[in-house]
PDB file of C-alpha atoms in Angstrom:
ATOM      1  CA  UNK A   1     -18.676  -4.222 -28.427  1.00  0.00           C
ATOM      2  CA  UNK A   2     -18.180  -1.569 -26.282  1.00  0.00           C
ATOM      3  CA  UNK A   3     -15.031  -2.955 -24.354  1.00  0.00           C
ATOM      4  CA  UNK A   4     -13.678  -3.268 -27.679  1.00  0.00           C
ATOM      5  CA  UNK A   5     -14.267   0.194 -28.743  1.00  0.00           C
ATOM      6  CA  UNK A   6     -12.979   0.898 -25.318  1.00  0.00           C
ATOM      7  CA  UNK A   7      -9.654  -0.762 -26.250  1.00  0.00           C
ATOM      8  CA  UNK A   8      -9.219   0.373 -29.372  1.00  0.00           C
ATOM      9  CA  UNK A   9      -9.717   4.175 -27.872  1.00  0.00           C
ATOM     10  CA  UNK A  10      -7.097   3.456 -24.911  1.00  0.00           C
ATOM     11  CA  UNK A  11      -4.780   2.427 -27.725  1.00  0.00           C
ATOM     12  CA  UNK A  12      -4.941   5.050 -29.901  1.00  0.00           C
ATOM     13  CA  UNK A  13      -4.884   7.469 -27.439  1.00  0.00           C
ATOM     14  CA  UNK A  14      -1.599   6.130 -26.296  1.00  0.00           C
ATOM     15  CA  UNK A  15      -0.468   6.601 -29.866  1.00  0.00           C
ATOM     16  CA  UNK A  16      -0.610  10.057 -29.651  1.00  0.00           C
ATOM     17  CA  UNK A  17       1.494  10.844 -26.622  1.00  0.00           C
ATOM     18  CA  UNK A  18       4.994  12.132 -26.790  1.00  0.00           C
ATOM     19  CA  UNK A  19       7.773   9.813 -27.727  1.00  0.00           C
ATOM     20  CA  UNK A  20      10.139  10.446 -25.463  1.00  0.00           C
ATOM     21  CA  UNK A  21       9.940  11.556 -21.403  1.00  0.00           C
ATOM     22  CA  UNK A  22      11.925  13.243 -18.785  1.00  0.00           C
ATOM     23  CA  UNK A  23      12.087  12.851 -15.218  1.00  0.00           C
ATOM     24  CA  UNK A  24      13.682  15.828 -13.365  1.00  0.00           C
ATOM     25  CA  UNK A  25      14.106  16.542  -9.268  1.00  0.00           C
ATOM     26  CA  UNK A  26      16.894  18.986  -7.384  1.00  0.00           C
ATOM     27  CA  UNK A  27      17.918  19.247  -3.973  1.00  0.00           C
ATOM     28  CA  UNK A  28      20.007  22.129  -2.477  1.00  0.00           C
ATOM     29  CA  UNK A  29      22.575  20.732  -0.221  1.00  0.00           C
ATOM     30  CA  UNK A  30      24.654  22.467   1.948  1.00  0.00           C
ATOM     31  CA  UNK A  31      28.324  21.252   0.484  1.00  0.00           C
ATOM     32  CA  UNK A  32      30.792  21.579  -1.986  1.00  0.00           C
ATOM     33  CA  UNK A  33      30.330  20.468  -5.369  1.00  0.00           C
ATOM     34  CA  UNK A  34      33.053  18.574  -5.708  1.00  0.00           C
ATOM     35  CA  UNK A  35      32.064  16.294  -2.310  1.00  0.00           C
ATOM     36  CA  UNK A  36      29.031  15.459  -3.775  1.00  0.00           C
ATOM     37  CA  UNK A  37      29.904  14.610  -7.387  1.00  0.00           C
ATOM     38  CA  UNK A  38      32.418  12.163  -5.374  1.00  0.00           C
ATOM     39  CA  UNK A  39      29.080  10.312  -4.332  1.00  0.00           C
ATOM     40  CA  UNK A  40      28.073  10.075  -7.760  1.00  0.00           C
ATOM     41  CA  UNK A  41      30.886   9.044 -10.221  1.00  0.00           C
ATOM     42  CA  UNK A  42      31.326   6.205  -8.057  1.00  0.00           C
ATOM     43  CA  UNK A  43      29.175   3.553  -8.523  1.00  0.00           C
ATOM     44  CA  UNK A  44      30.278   1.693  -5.407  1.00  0.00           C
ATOM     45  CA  UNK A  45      29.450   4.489  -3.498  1.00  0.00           C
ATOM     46  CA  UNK A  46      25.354   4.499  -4.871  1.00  0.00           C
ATOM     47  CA  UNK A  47      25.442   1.133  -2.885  1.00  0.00           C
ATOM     48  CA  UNK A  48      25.223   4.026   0.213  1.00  0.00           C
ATOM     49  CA  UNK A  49      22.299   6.433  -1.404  1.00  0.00           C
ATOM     50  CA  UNK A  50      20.711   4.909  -4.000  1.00  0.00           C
ATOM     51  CA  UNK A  51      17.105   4.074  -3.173  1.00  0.00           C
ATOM     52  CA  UNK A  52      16.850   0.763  -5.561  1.00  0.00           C
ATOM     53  CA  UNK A  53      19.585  -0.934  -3.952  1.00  0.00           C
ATOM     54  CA  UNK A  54      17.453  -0.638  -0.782  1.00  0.00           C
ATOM     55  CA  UNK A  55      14.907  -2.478  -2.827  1.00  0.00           C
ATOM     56  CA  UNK A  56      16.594  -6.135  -3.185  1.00  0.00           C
ATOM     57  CA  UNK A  57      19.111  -6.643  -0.443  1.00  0.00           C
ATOM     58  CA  UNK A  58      19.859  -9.865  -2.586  1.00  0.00           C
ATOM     59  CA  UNK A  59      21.149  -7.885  -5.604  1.00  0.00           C
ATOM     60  CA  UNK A  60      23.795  -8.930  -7.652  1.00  0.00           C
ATOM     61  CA  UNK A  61      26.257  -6.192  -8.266  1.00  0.00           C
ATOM     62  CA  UNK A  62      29.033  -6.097 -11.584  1.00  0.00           C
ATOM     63  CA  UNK A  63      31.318  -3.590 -11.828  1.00  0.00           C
ATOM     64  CA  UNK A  64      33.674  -3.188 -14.209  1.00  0.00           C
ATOM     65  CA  UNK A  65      35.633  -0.503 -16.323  1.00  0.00           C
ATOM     66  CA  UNK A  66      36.688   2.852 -14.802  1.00  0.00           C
ATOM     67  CA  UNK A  67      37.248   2.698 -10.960  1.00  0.00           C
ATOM     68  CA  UNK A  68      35.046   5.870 -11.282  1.00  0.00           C
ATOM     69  CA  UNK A  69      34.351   8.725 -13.873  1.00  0.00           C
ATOM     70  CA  UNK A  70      34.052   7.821 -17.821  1.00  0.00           C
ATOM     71  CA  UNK A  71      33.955   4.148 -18.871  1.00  0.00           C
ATOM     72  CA  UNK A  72      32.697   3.048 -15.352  1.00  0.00           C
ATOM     73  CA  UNK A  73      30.129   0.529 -15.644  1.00  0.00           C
ATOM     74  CA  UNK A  74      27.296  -0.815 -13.011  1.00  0.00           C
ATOM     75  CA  UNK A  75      25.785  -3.780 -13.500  1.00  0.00           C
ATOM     76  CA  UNK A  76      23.202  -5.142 -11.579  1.00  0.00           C
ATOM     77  CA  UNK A  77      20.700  -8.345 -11.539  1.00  0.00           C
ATOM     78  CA  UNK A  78      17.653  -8.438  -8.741  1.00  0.00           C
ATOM     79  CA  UNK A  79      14.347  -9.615  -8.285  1.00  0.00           C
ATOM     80  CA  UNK A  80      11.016  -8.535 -10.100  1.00  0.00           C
ATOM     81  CA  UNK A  81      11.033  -5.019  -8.868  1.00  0.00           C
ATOM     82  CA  UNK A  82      14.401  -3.746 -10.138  1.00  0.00           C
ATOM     83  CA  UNK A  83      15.147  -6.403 -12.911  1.00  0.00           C
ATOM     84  CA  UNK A  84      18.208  -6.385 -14.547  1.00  0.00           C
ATOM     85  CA  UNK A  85      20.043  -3.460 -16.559  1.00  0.00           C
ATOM     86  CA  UNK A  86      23.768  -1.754 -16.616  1.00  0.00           C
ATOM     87  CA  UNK A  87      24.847   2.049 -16.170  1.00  0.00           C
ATOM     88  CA  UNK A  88      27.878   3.121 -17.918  1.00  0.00           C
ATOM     89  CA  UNK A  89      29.484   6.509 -17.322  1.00  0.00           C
ATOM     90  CA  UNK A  90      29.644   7.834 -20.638  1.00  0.00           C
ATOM     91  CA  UNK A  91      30.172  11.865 -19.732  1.00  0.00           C
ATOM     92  CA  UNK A  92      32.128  13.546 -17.216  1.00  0.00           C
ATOM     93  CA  UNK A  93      33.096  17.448 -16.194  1.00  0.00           C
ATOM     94  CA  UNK A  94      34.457  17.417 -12.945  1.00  0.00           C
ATOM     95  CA  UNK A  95      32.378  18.608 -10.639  1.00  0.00           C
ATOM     96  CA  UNK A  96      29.461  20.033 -12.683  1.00  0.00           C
ATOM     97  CA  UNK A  97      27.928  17.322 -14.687  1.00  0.00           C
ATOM     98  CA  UNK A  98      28.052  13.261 -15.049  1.00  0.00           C
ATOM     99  CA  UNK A  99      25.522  11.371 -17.860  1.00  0.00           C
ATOM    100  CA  UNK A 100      25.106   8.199 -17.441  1.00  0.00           C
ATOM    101  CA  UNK A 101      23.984   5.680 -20.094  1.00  0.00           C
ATOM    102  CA  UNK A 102      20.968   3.532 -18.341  1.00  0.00           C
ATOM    103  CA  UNK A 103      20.231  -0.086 -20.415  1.00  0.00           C
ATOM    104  CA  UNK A 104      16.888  -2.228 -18.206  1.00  0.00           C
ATOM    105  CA  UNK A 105      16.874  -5.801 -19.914  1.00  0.00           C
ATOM    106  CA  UNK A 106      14.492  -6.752 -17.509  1.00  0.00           C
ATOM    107  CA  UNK A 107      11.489  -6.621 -16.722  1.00  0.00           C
ATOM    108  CA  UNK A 108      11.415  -4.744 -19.841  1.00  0.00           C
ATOM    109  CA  UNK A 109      13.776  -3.530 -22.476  1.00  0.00           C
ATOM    110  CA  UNK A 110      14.975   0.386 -22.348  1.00  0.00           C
ATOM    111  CA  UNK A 111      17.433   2.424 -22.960  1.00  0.00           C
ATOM    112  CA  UNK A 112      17.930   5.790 -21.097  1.00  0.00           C
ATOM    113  CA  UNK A 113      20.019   8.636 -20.354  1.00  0.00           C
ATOM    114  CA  UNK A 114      20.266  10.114 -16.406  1.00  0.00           C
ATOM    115  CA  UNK A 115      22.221  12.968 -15.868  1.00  0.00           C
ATOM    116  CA  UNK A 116      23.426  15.092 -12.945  1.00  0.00           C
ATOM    117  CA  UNK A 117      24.093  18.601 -12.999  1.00  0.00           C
ATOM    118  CA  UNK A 118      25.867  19.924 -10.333  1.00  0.00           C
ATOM    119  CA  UNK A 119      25.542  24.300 -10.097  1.00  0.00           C
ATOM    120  CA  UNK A 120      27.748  25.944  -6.889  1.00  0.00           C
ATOM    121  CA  UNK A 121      25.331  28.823  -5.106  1.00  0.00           C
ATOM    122  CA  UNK A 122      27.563  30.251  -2.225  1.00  0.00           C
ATOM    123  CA  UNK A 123      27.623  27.862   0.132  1.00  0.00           C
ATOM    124  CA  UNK A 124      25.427  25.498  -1.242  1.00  0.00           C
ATOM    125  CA  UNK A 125      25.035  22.829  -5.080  1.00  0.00           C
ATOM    126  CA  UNK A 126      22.147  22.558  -6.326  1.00  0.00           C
ATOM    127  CA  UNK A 127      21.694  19.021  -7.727  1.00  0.00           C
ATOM    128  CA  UNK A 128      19.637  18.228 -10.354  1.00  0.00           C
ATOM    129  CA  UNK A 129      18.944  14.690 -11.483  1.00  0.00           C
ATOM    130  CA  UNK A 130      16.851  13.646 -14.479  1.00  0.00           C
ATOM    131  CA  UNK A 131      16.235  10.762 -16.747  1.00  0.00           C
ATOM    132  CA  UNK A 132      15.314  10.553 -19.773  1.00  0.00           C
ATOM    133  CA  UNK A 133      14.426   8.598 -23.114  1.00  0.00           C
ATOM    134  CA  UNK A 134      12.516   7.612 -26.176  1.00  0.00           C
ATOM    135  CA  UNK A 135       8.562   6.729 -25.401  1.00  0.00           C
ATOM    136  CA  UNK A 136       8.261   3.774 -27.215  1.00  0.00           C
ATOM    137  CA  UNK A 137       4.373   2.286 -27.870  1.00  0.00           C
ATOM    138  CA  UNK A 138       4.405  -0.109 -25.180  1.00  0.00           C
ATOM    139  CA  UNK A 139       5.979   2.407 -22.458  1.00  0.00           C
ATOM    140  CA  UNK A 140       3.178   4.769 -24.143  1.00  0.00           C
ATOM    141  CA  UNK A 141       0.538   2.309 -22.921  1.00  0.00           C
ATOM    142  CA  UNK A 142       2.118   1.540 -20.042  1.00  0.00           C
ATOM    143  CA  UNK A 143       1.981   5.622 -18.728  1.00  0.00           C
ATOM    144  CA  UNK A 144      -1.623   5.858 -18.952  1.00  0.00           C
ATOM    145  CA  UNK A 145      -1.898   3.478 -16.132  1.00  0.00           C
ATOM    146  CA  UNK A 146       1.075   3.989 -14.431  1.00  0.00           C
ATOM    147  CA  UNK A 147       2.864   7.722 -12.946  1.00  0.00           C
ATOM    148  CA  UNK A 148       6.408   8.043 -14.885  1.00  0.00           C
ATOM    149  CA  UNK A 149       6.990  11.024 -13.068  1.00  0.00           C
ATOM    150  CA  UNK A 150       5.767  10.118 -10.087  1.00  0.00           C
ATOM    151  CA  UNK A 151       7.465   6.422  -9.795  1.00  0.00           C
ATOM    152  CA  UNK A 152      11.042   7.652 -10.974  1.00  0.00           C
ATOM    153  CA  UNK A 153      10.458  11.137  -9.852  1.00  0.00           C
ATOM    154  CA  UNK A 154      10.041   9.731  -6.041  1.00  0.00           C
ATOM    155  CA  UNK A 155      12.984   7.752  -6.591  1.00  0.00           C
ATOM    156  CA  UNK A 156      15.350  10.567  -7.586  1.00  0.00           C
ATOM    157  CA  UNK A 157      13.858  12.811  -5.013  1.00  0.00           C
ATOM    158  CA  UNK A 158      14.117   9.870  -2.318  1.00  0.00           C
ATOM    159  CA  UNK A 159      17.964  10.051  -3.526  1.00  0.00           C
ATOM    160  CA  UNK A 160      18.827  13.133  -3.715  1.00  0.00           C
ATOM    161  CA  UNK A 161      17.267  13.478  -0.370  1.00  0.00           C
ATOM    162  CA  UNK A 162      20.007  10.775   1.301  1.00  0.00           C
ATOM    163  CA  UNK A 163      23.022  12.696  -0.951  1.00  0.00           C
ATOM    164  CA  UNK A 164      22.249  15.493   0.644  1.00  0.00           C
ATOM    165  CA  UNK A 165      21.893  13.974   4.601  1.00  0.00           C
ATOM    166  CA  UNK A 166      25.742  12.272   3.232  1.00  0.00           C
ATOM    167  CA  UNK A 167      27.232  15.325   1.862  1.00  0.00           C
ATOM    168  CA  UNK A 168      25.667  17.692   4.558  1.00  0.00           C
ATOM    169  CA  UNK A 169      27.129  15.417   7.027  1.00  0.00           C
ATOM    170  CA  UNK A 170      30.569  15.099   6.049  1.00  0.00           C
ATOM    171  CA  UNK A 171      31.098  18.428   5.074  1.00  0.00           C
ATOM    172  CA  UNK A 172      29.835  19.307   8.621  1.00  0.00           C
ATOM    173  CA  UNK A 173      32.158  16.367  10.733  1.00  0.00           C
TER     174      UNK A 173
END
């Protein structure tokens, strides 16, 4: 009886939490703007920095679309730990901010928005990347046992962190 009541509390407290999330990290990298959005509205080029393609070397990439900017799409199909989903640029201001349109079919359904905003400081951008969507029950349940922030926040950070060793690099060569 107890477990039960147990279950039934875990469930309704997941009820109650927000219905949507956000995921936000920033880096200040020592480049222009404009080098670094050139990392990011190609998706050939997150082959390079992104830290999930470092998670399946056997990924399956699609790309099709745009060669870069709006209408670009990114497909992709891996093993358990990135699943299968598609990007598609759907915003673009050159070289301040790019949205991206984030669809995971597998292992579980979701639909998302990540976004990178791009702000000039001198001789430095600061970078800001976040994701974000609806909370439905299931993701809900899933968060009270699992770090949203933490798992995707890590990833962005992990990111940003090799954009920024990239950009530094060629801006410096």
């Amino acid at each position: 009886m107890v477990v039960v009541l147990v279950i039934i509390g875990v469930m309704i407290f997941a009820a109650t939490t927000p219905n949507a999330f956000r995921t936000e990290r920033s880096a200040s990298i020592k480049a222009t703007p404009e080098k670094i959005y050139a990392l990011l509205q190609d998706f050939h080029e997150w082959e390079v920095w992104s830290p999930w393609e470092k998670i399946d070397p056997a990924i399956v990439r699609t790309y099709s679309g745009a060669a870069s900017g709006v209408g670009a799409i990114y497909e992709w199909d891996g093993n358990k730990e990135i699943g299968q989903g598609r990007m598609e640029i759907t915003e673009a201001t050159i070289p301040t901010k790019l949205v991206i349109k984030i669809s995971f079919f597998k292992p579980f359904e979701a639909h998302n928005t990540v976004e990178f905003i791009l702000t000039s400081q001198g001789e430095n951008t600061q970078v800001t990347q976040a994701m974000y969507g609806p909370s439905p029950y299931l993701s809900k349940l899933m968060c009270l046992f699992f770090d949203m922030d933490k798992m995707v926040g890590g990833k962005q950070a992990e990111g940003l962190a090799t954009i920024k060793e990239i950009a530094e690099k060629q801006m410096s060569s």
